PDB file of C-alpha atoms in Angstrom:
ATOM      1  CA  PRO A1451      -6.170  -1.048  -3.065  1.00 34.00           C
ATOM      2  CA  GLY A1452      -8.082  -4.193  -2.258  1.00 35.00           C
ATOM      3  CA  SER A1453     -11.331  -2.422  -1.430  1.00 37.00           C
ATOM      4  CA  ALA A1454     -11.792  -0.806  -4.817  1.00 34.00           C
ATOM      5  CA  GLN A1455     -12.696  -4.108  -6.446  1.00 32.00           C
ATOM      6  CA  SER A1456     -14.335  -5.902  -3.538  1.00 33.00           C
ATOM      7  CA  PHE A1457     -17.831  -5.525  -4.972  1.00 33.00           C
ATOM      8  CA  TYR A1458     -19.460  -5.290  -8.386  1.00 30.00           C
ATOM      9  CA  ILE A1459     -20.698  -1.716  -8.506  1.00 32.00           C
ATOM     10  CA  GLU A1460     -22.060   0.489 -11.265  1.00 32.00           C
ATOM     11  CA  THR A1461     -21.205   4.166 -10.882  1.00 31.00           C
ATOM     12  CA  LEU A1462     -24.207   6.352 -11.736  1.00 29.00           C
ATOM     13  CA  ARG A1463     -22.774   9.834 -11.110  1.00 29.00           C
ATOM     14  CA  ASP A1464     -26.219  11.310 -10.617  1.00 32.00           C
ATOM     15  CA  ARG A1465     -26.111  14.322  -8.279  1.00 33.00           C
ATOM     16  CA  ASP A1466     -29.762  13.948  -7.361  1.00 36.00           C
ATOM     17  CA  GLY A1467     -29.688  10.218  -6.791  1.00 39.00           C
ATOM     18  CA  PRO A1468     -27.533   7.454  -5.330  1.00 39.00           C
ATOM     19  CA  LEU A1469     -23.975   7.245  -6.572  1.00 39.00           C
ATOM     20  CA  PHE A1470     -24.038   3.485  -6.830  1.00 39.00           C
ATOM     21  CA  THR A1471     -26.260   0.526  -7.601  1.00 38.00           C
ATOM     22  CA  CYS A1472     -25.098  -2.675  -5.946  1.00 41.00           C
ATOM     23  CA  TYR A1473     -25.195  -5.896  -7.942  1.00 38.00           C
ATOM     24  CA  GLU A1474     -23.632  -8.002  -5.195  1.00 45.00           C
ATOM     25  CA  SER A1475     -25.624 -11.109  -4.311  1.00 48.00           C
ATOM     26  CA  GLU A1476     -25.931 -12.329  -0.750  1.00 47.00           C
ATOM     27  CA  ALA A1477     -24.116 -15.544  -1.659  1.00 54.00           C
ATOM     28  CA  ARG A1478     -21.241 -13.575  -3.163  1.00 54.00           C
ATOM     29  CA  MET A1479     -21.114 -11.378  -0.061  1.00 46.00           C
ATOM     30  CA  ARG A1480     -20.822 -14.464   2.155  1.00 50.00           C
ATOM     31  CA  GLU A1481     -18.035 -15.814  -0.045  1.00 55.00           C
ATOM     32  CA  ARG A1482     -16.000 -12.601  -0.049  1.00 51.00           C
ATOM     33  CA  TYR A1483     -16.484 -11.614   3.595  1.00 46.00           C
ATOM     34  CA  PRO A1484     -16.806 -14.824   5.617  1.00 46.00           C
ATOM     35  CA  LEU A1485     -15.212 -13.233   8.699  1.00 42.00           C
ATOM     36  CA  VAL A1486     -17.577 -10.288   9.016  1.00 45.00           C
ATOM     37  CA  TYR A1487     -20.821 -11.313   7.345  1.00 44.00           C
ATOM     38  CA  GLY A1488     -22.538 -12.587  10.465  1.00 45.00           C
ATOM     39  CA  GLU A1489     -22.228  -9.254  12.262  1.00 45.00           C
ATOM     40  CA  TYR A1490     -25.132  -7.599  10.448  1.00 43.00           C
ATOM     41  CA  GLU A1491     -28.362  -8.296   8.575  1.00 48.00           C
ATOM     42  CA  PHE A1492     -27.505  -8.252   4.869  1.00 50.00           C
ATOM     43  CA  SER A1493     -28.527  -5.025   3.199  1.00 54.00           C
ATOM     44  CA  PRO A1494     -26.810  -3.819   0.000  1.00 51.00           C
ATOM     45  CA  GLN A1495     -27.949  -0.279   0.815  1.00 54.00           C
ATOM     46  CA  LEU A1496     -25.773   0.139   3.890  1.00 73.00           C
ATOM     47  CA  PRO A1497     -22.067  -0.680   4.532  1.00 83.00           C
ATOM     48  CA  THR A1498     -21.210  -1.697   0.990  1.00 78.00           C
ATOM     49  CA  LEU A1499     -22.536   1.444  -0.626  1.00 78.00           C
ATOM     50  CA  TYR A1500     -21.038   3.710   2.004  1.00 81.00           C
ATOM     51  CA  LEU A1501     -17.653   2.116   1.367  1.00 87.00           C
ATOM     52  CA  GLN A1502     -17.846   2.430  -2.391  1.00 83.00           C
ATOM     53  CA  ARG A1503     -19.213   5.967  -2.323  1.00 79.00           C
ATOM     54  CA  GLY A1504     -16.404   6.874   0.069  1.00 85.00           C
ATOM     55  CA  ILE A1505     -13.871   5.494  -2.404  1.00 86.00           C
ATOM     56  CA  ALA A1506     -15.478   7.572  -5.155  1.00 82.00           C
ATOM     57  CA  PHE A1507     -15.265  10.709  -3.002  1.00 83.00           C
ATOM     58  CA  LEU A1508     -11.636   9.889  -2.218  1.00 86.00           C
ATOM     59  CA  LYS A1509     -10.770   9.580  -5.907  1.00 83.00           C
ATOM     60  CA  ASP A1510     -12.458  12.930  -6.502  1.00 80.00           C
ATOM     61  CA  GLY A1511     -10.323  14.564  -3.812  1.00 84.00           C
ATOM     62  CA  GLN A1512     -13.216  15.009  -1.372  1.00 86.00           C
ATOM     63  CA  SER A1513     -11.485  13.555   1.647  1.00 90.00           C
ATOM     64  CA  ALA A1514     -13.872  14.817   4.321  1.00 90.00           C
ATOM     65  CA  LEU A1515     -16.865  13.268   2.558  1.00 87.00           C
ATOM     66  CA  ALA A1516     -14.901  10.058   2.009  1.00 89.00           C
ATOM     67  CA  GLU A1517     -13.993   9.768   5.674  1.00 94.00           C
ATOM     68  CA  ALA A1518     -17.610  10.424   6.692  1.00 90.00           C
ATOM     69  CA  ASP A1519     -18.782   7.568   4.479  1.00 87.00           C
ATOM     70  CA  PHE A1520     -16.138   5.201   5.842  1.00 93.00           C
ATOM     71  CA  ASP A1521     -17.308   6.170   9.343  1.00 94.00           C
ATOM     72  CA  GLN A1522     -20.860   5.241   8.357  1.00 87.00           C
ATOM     73  CA  ALA A1523     -19.743   1.896   6.914  1.00 90.00           C
ATOM     74  CA  ILE A1524     -17.864   1.082  10.122  1.00 93.00           C
ATOM     75  CA  ALA A1525     -20.757   2.169  12.338  1.00 90.00           C
ATOM     76  CA  ARG A1526     -23.050  -0.246  10.520  1.00 85.00           C
ATOM     77  CA  LEU A1527     -20.496  -3.056  10.273  1.00 87.00           C
ATOM     78  CA  PRO A1528     -17.796  -2.801  12.978  1.00 89.00           C
ATOM     79  CA  GLY A1529     -15.855  -5.678  11.425  1.00 91.00           C
ATOM     80  CA  PHE A1530     -15.579  -4.149   7.945  1.00 93.00           C
ATOM     81  CA  ALA A1531     -11.813  -4.350   7.372  1.00 94.00           C
ATOM     82  CA  ASP A1532     -11.933  -2.597   3.987  1.00 93.00           C
ATOM     83  CA  ALA A1533     -13.636   0.450   5.481  1.00 95.00           C
ATOM     84  CA  TYR A1534     -11.026   0.740   8.234  1.00 96.00           C
ATOM     85  CA  TYR A1535      -8.260   0.400   5.645  1.00 96.00           C
ATOM     86  CA  ASN A1536      -9.597   3.169   3.420  1.00 95.00           C
ATOM     87  CA  ARG A1537     -10.272   5.443   6.374  1.00 96.00           C
ATOM     88  CA  GLY A1538      -6.671   4.876   7.406  1.00 96.00           C
ATOM     89  CA  LEU A1539      -5.545   6.070   3.980  1.00 94.00           C
ATOM     90  CA  VAL A1540      -7.508   9.306   4.387  1.00 95.00           C
ATOM     91  CA  ARG A1541      -6.298   9.966   7.911  1.00 95.00           C
ATOM     92  CA  THR A1542      -2.639   9.272   7.163  1.00 93.00           C
ATOM     93  CA  ALA A1543      -2.686  11.425   4.025  1.00 90.00           C
ATOM     94  CA  HIS A1544      -4.226  14.357   5.862  1.00 90.00           C
ATOM     95  CA  GLY A1545      -1.926  14.769   8.809  1.00 90.00           C
ATOM     96  CA  ALA A1546      -3.270  12.230  11.280  1.00 94.00           C
ATOM     97  CA  PRO A1547      -0.861   9.255  11.023  1.00 93.00           C
ATOM     98  CA  GLY A1548      -1.663   8.203  14.578  1.00 96.00           C
ATOM     99  CA  LEU A1549      -5.335   7.726  13.747  1.00 96.00           C
ATOM    100  CA  GLY A1550      -4.387   6.089  10.459  1.00 96.00           C
ATOM    101  CA  ALA A1551      -2.146   3.653  12.327  1.00 97.00           C
ATOM    102  CA  GLN A1552      -5.046   2.749  14.619  1.00 97.00           C
ATOM    103  CA  ASP A1553      -7.178   1.891  11.580  1.00 97.00           C
ATOM    104  CA  TYR A1554      -4.455  -0.242   9.999  1.00 97.00           C
ATOM    105  CA  GLU A1555      -3.945  -2.076  13.282  1.00 97.00           C
ATOM    106  CA  THR A1556      -7.676  -2.780  13.351  1.00 97.00           C
ATOM    107  CA  VAL A1557      -7.455  -4.258   9.849  1.00 96.00           C
ATOM    108  CA  VAL A1558      -4.605  -6.509  10.953  1.00 96.00           C
ATOM    109  CA  ARG A1559      -6.606  -7.652  13.972  1.00 96.00           C
ATOM    110  CA  LEU A1560      -9.728  -8.336  11.906  1.00 94.00           C
ATOM    111  CA  LEU A1561      -7.746 -10.396   9.408  1.00 93.00           C
ATOM    112  CA  ALA A1562      -5.995 -12.472  12.064  1.00 91.00           C
ATOM    113  CA  GLY A1563      -6.546 -16.125  11.266  1.00 87.00           C
ATOM    114  CA  ALA A1564      -7.533 -15.426   7.663  1.00 87.00           C
ATOM    115  CA  GLY A1565      -4.131 -16.353   6.252  1.00 88.00           C
ATOM    116  CA  ASP A1566      -2.002 -14.183   4.010  1.00 90.00           C
ATOM    117  CA  THR A1567      -3.958 -11.602   2.001  1.00 90.00           C
ATOM    118  CA  ARG A1568      -3.090  -8.607  -0.150  1.00 91.00           C
ATOM    119  CA  LEU A1569      -5.218  -6.445   2.149  1.00 92.00           C
ATOM    120  CA  GLY A1570      -3.192  -7.622   5.124  1.00 94.00           C
ATOM    121  CA  GLU A1571       0.064  -6.920   3.291  1.00 93.00           C
ATOM    122  CA  SER A1572      -1.123  -3.428   2.367  1.00 93.00           C
ATOM    123  CA  ALA A1573      -2.333  -2.744   5.910  1.00 95.00           C
ATOM    124  CA  TYR A1574       1.054  -3.627   7.375  1.00 96.00           C
ATOM    125  CA  TYR A1575       2.824  -1.585   4.683  1.00 95.00           C
ATOM    126  CA  ASN A1576       0.743   1.522   5.366  1.00 95.00           C
ATOM    127  CA  LEU A1577       1.039   0.971   9.102  1.00 96.00           C
ATOM    128  CA  GLY A1578       4.807   1.097   8.631  1.00 95.00           C
ATOM    129  CA  THR A1579       4.492   4.326   6.653  1.00 94.00           C
ATOM    130  CA  ALA A1580       2.325   5.922   9.339  1.00 95.00           C
ATOM    131  CA  ARG A1581       4.770   4.876  12.044  1.00 95.00           C
ATOM    132  CA  LEU A1582       7.692   6.195   9.979  1.00 94.00           C
ATOM    133  CA  ASN A1583       5.947   9.562   9.711  1.00 92.00           C
ATOM    134  CA  MET A1584       5.773   9.602  13.508  1.00 94.00           C
ATOM    135  CA  GLN A1585       9.446   8.554  13.802  1.00 94.00           C
ATOM    136  CA  GLN A1586       8.438   5.421  15.725  1.00 96.00           C
ATOM    137  CA  LEU A1587      11.265   3.488  14.170  1.00 96.00           C
ATOM    138  CA  GLU A1588      11.049   0.152  15.992  1.00 97.00           C
ATOM    139  CA  LYS A1589       7.316  -0.106  15.258  1.00 97.00           C
ATOM    140  CA  THR A1590       7.994   0.992  11.676  1.00 96.00           C
ATOM    141  CA  ILE A1591      10.505  -1.803  11.194  1.00 97.00           C
ATOM    142  CA  ALA A1592       8.138  -4.376  12.712  1.00 97.00           C
ATOM    143  CA  ALA A1593       5.275  -3.368  10.413  1.00 97.00           C
ATOM    144  CA  TYR A1594       7.380  -3.408   7.250  1.00 96.00           C
ATOM    145  CA  THR A1595       8.840  -6.761   8.282  1.00 97.00           C
ATOM    146  CA  ALA A1596       5.325  -8.189   8.509  1.00 96.00           C
ATOM    147  CA  ALA A1597       4.441  -6.743   5.086  1.00 95.00           C
ATOM    148  CA  ILE A1598       7.573  -8.285   3.575  1.00 95.00           C
ATOM    149  CA  GLY A1599       6.793 -11.674   5.083  1.00 94.00           C
ATOM    150  CA  ILE A1600       3.271 -11.731   3.674  1.00 93.00           C
ATOM    151  CA  GLY A1601       4.417 -10.434   0.294  1.00 91.00           C
ATOM    152  CA  GLU A1602       7.134 -13.033  -0.066  1.00 90.00           C
ATOM    153  CA  ARG A1603       4.740 -15.842   0.845  1.00 90.00           C
ATOM    154  CA  LEU A1604       2.148 -14.591  -1.636  1.00 88.00           C
ATOM    155  CA  GLU A1605       4.568 -14.042  -4.497  1.00 81.00           C
ATOM    156  CA  GLY A1606       4.629 -17.641  -5.660  1.00 63.00           C
ATOM    157  CA  ALA A1607       0.861 -17.772  -6.088  1.00 46.00           C
ATOM    158  CA  GLU A1608       0.240 -14.189  -7.195  1.00 46.00           C
ATOM    159  CA  LEU A1609       3.072 -12.223  -8.758  1.00 44.00           C
ATOM    160  CA  ASP A1610       1.928  -8.699  -9.602  1.00 49.00           C
ATOM    161  CA  GLY A1611       4.149  -8.085 -12.610  1.00 56.00           C
ATOM    162  CA  PRO A1612       7.931  -8.098 -12.627  1.00 56.00           C
ATOM    163  CA  ARG A1613       8.310  -6.075  -9.432  1.00 66.00           C
ATOM    164  CA  PRO A1614       6.617  -7.409  -6.281  1.00 75.00           C
ATOM    165  CA  ARG A1615       4.977  -4.872  -4.013  1.00 75.00           C
ATOM    166  CA  TYR A1616       6.963  -5.938  -0.973  1.00 84.00           C
ATOM    167  CA  LEU A1617      10.173  -4.474  -2.437  1.00 89.00           C
ATOM    168  CA  ASP A1618       8.861  -1.032  -1.476  1.00 91.00           C
ATOM    169  CA  ALA A1619       8.612  -2.302   2.111  1.00 93.00           C
ATOM    170  CA  TYR A1620      12.267  -3.336   1.914  1.00 94.00           C
ATOM    171  CA  TYR A1621      13.115   0.153   0.671  1.00 93.00           C
ATOM    172  CA  ASN A1622      11.274   1.953   3.468  1.00 94.00           C
ATOM    173  CA  ARG A1623      12.483  -0.482   6.115  1.00 95.00           C
ATOM    174  CA  GLY A1624      16.042   0.205   4.960  1.00 95.00           C
ATOM    175  CA  ILE A1625      15.457   3.919   5.486  1.00 95.00           C
ATOM    176  CA  ALA A1626      14.038   3.201   8.953  1.00 96.00           C
ATOM    177  CA  TYR A1627      17.084   1.091   9.791  1.00 96.00           C
ATOM    178  CA  GLN A1628      19.341   3.953   8.693  1.00 94.00           C
ATOM    179  CA  ARG A1629      17.492   6.449  10.865  1.00 94.00           C
ATOM    180  CA  ASN A1630      17.704   3.980  13.734  1.00 96.00           C
ATOM    181  CA  GLY A1631      21.470   3.752  13.360  1.00 95.00           C
ATOM    182  CA  ASP A1632      21.620   0.222  11.936  1.00 96.00           C
ATOM    183  CA  GLU A1633      23.451   0.728   8.658  1.00 95.00           C
ATOM    184  CA  GLN A1634      24.258  -2.965   8.202  1.00 96.00           C
ATOM    185  CA  LYS A1635      20.601  -3.974   8.131  1.00 97.00           C
ATOM    186  CA  ALA A1636      19.831  -1.019   5.878  1.00 96.00           C
ATOM    187  CA  LEU A1637      22.557  -2.211   3.522  1.00 97.00           C
ATOM    188  CA  GLU A1638      21.049  -5.700   3.523  1.00 96.00           C
ATOM    189  CA  ASP A1639      17.619  -4.330   2.645  1.00 96.00           C
ATOM    190  CA  PHE A1640      18.872  -2.229  -0.271  1.00 95.00           C
ATOM    191  CA  SER A1641      20.900  -5.214  -1.484  1.00 96.00           C
ATOM    192  CA  ALA A1642      17.787  -7.411  -1.301  1.00 93.00           C
ATOM    193  CA  ILE A1643      15.957  -4.957  -3.582  1.00 93.00           C
ATOM    194  CA  ILE A1644      18.820  -4.936  -6.084  1.00 94.00           C
ATOM    195  CA  ALA A1645      18.929  -8.740  -6.121  1.00 91.00           C
ATOM    196  CA  ARG A1646      15.229  -8.850  -7.046  1.00 89.00           C
ATOM    197  CA  ASP A1647      15.163  -5.718  -9.249  1.00 89.00           C
ATOM    198  CA  PRO A1648      18.615  -4.855 -10.658  1.00 92.00           C
ATOM    199  CA  ASP A1649      17.207  -1.717 -12.300  1.00 91.00           C
ATOM    200  CA  ASP A1650      16.181   0.019  -9.067  1.00 92.00           C
ATOM    201  CA  ALA A1651      18.319   3.166  -9.276  1.00 92.00           C
ATOM    202  CA  ASP A1652      17.227   4.501  -5.870  1.00 92.00           C
ATOM    203  CA  ALA A1653      18.383   1.341  -4.094  1.00 94.00           C
ATOM    204  CA  TYR A1654      21.829   1.674  -5.689  1.00 95.00           C
ATOM    205  CA  PHE A1655      21.985   5.322  -4.642  1.00 94.00           C
ATOM    206  CA  LEU A1656      21.065   4.664  -1.013  1.00 94.00           C
ATOM    207  CA  ARG A1657      23.430   1.719  -0.797  1.00 95.00           C
ATOM    208  CA  SER A1658      26.228   3.882  -2.212  1.00 96.00           C
ATOM    209  CA  ARG A1659      25.747   6.367   0.627  1.00 94.00           C
ATOM    210  CA  ILE A1660      26.238   3.598   3.179  1.00 96.00           C
ATOM    211  CA  TYR A1661      29.364   2.379   1.436  1.00 95.00           C
ATOM    212  CA  LEU A1662      30.686   5.936   1.310  1.00 94.00           C
ATOM    213  CA  ALA A1663      30.034   6.455   5.035  1.00 94.00           C
ATOM    214  CA  ARG A1664      31.985   3.261   5.710  1.00 94.00           C
ATOM    215  CA  GLY A1665      34.915   4.440   3.642  1.00 95.00           C
ATOM    216  CA  GLU A1666      34.322   1.822   0.944  1.00 96.00           C
ATOM    217  CA  SER A1667      34.714   4.314  -1.867  1.00 95.00           C
ATOM    218  CA  GLU A1668      35.135   1.813  -4.707  1.00 96.00           C
ATOM    219  CA  LEU A1669      31.868   0.055  -3.911  1.00 96.00           C
ATOM    220  CA  ALA A1670      30.175   3.426  -3.476  1.00 95.00           C
ATOM    221  CA  GLN A1671      31.387   4.564  -6.887  1.00 95.00           C
ATOM    222  CA  GLU A1672      30.220   1.338  -8.537  1.00 96.00           C
ATOM    223  CA  ASP A1673      26.725   1.842  -7.151  1.00 95.00           C
ATOM    224  CA  LEU A1674      26.655   5.507  -8.154  1.00 94.00           C
ATOM    225  CA  ASP A1675      27.756   4.625 -11.694  1.00 94.00           C
ATOM    226  CA  ARG A1676      25.031   1.997 -11.924  1.00 94.00           C
ATOM    227  CA  CYS A1677      22.460   4.473 -10.582  1.00 94.00           C
ATOM    228  CA  ARG A1678      23.413   7.071 -13.190  1.00 93.00           C
ATOM    229  CA  LYS A1679      23.358   4.516 -16.003  1.00 93.00           C
ATOM    230  CA  ILE A1680      19.867   3.311 -15.085  1.00 93.00           C
ATOM    231  CA  ARG A1681      18.480   6.828 -14.746  1.00 89.00           C
ATOM    232  CA  GLN A1682      20.022   7.919 -18.027  1.00 89.00           C
ATOM    233  CA  GLY A1683      18.585   4.868 -19.757  1.00 83.00           C
ATOM    234  CA  LYS A1684      15.121   5.597 -18.418  1.00 78.00           C
ATOM    235  CA  LYS A1685      15.427   9.223 -19.492  1.00 72.00           C
ATOM    236  CA  LEU A1686      16.426   8.220 -23.039  1.00 65.00           C
ATOM    237  CA  TYR A1687      13.600   5.675 -23.205  1.00 57.00           C
ATOM    238  CA  LYS A1688      11.055   8.274 -22.086  1.00 65.00           C
ATOM    239  CA  SER A1689      12.351  10.722 -24.700  1.00 60.00           C
ATOM    240  CA  ALA A1690      12.092   8.067 -27.420  1.00 52.00           C
ATOM    241  CA  ILE A1691       8.488   7.295 -26.471  1.00 54.00           C
ATOM    242  CA  GLN A1692       7.552  10.977 -26.473  1.00 58.00           C
ATOM    243  CA  GLU A1693       9.181  11.426 -29.874  1.00 52.00           C
ATOM    244  CA  LYS A1694       7.297   8.414 -31.228  1.00 51.00           C
ATOM    245  CA  ASP A1695       3.961   9.783 -30.002  1.00 56.00           C
ATOM    246  CA  ARG A1696       4.355  13.158 -31.718  1.00 56.00           C
TER     247      ARG A1696
END
């Protein structure tokens, strides 16, 4: 996310030649990357193309080649936040959440002072996920809290459809709170999701478990009933669409 559309690139898909031709002008580069531009002599053949080719490899499932290209982009432009972010995705997905967390933390550091950005929100979100995979619950909660803060501030200016991205950070933070023994804060997070998206069946289900553990069986049953109703409705809708497409 974020990096995939940072530059105007034409994919050539020629095995014997370069994967990409870069149409990015120097002026456009300065506009899009004011924080990092001054760290290298502009050359569209180097960090930009390594980043975009790495993304192409990643989409094709060639993770080792993708990570190698992100390494090259970073070596040539140490302040290239997008390259660190994408390398973090590769590392976290392939069993190295600690290294992924280091890359996301680098993104956060590079973006310090740049204001709220979607890349920053995504970096904090994925940092939380990496920390959750390592059971570092306090750090997980802190990262998701930062992602939520950025997402809520950005929502007014840029709402990505009916469901903001930061609701997923609420969901995962609620799970982290549960694992950390703080059921009240977990309950508050699942309730916050339901307030913003009343059709989130998973949030109802997880909240029902907390109510049940507290002995509040009526509230637990209400949430379970709502969860079942939503899931059944989605199942019927999916069946109707499939029938229509036959």
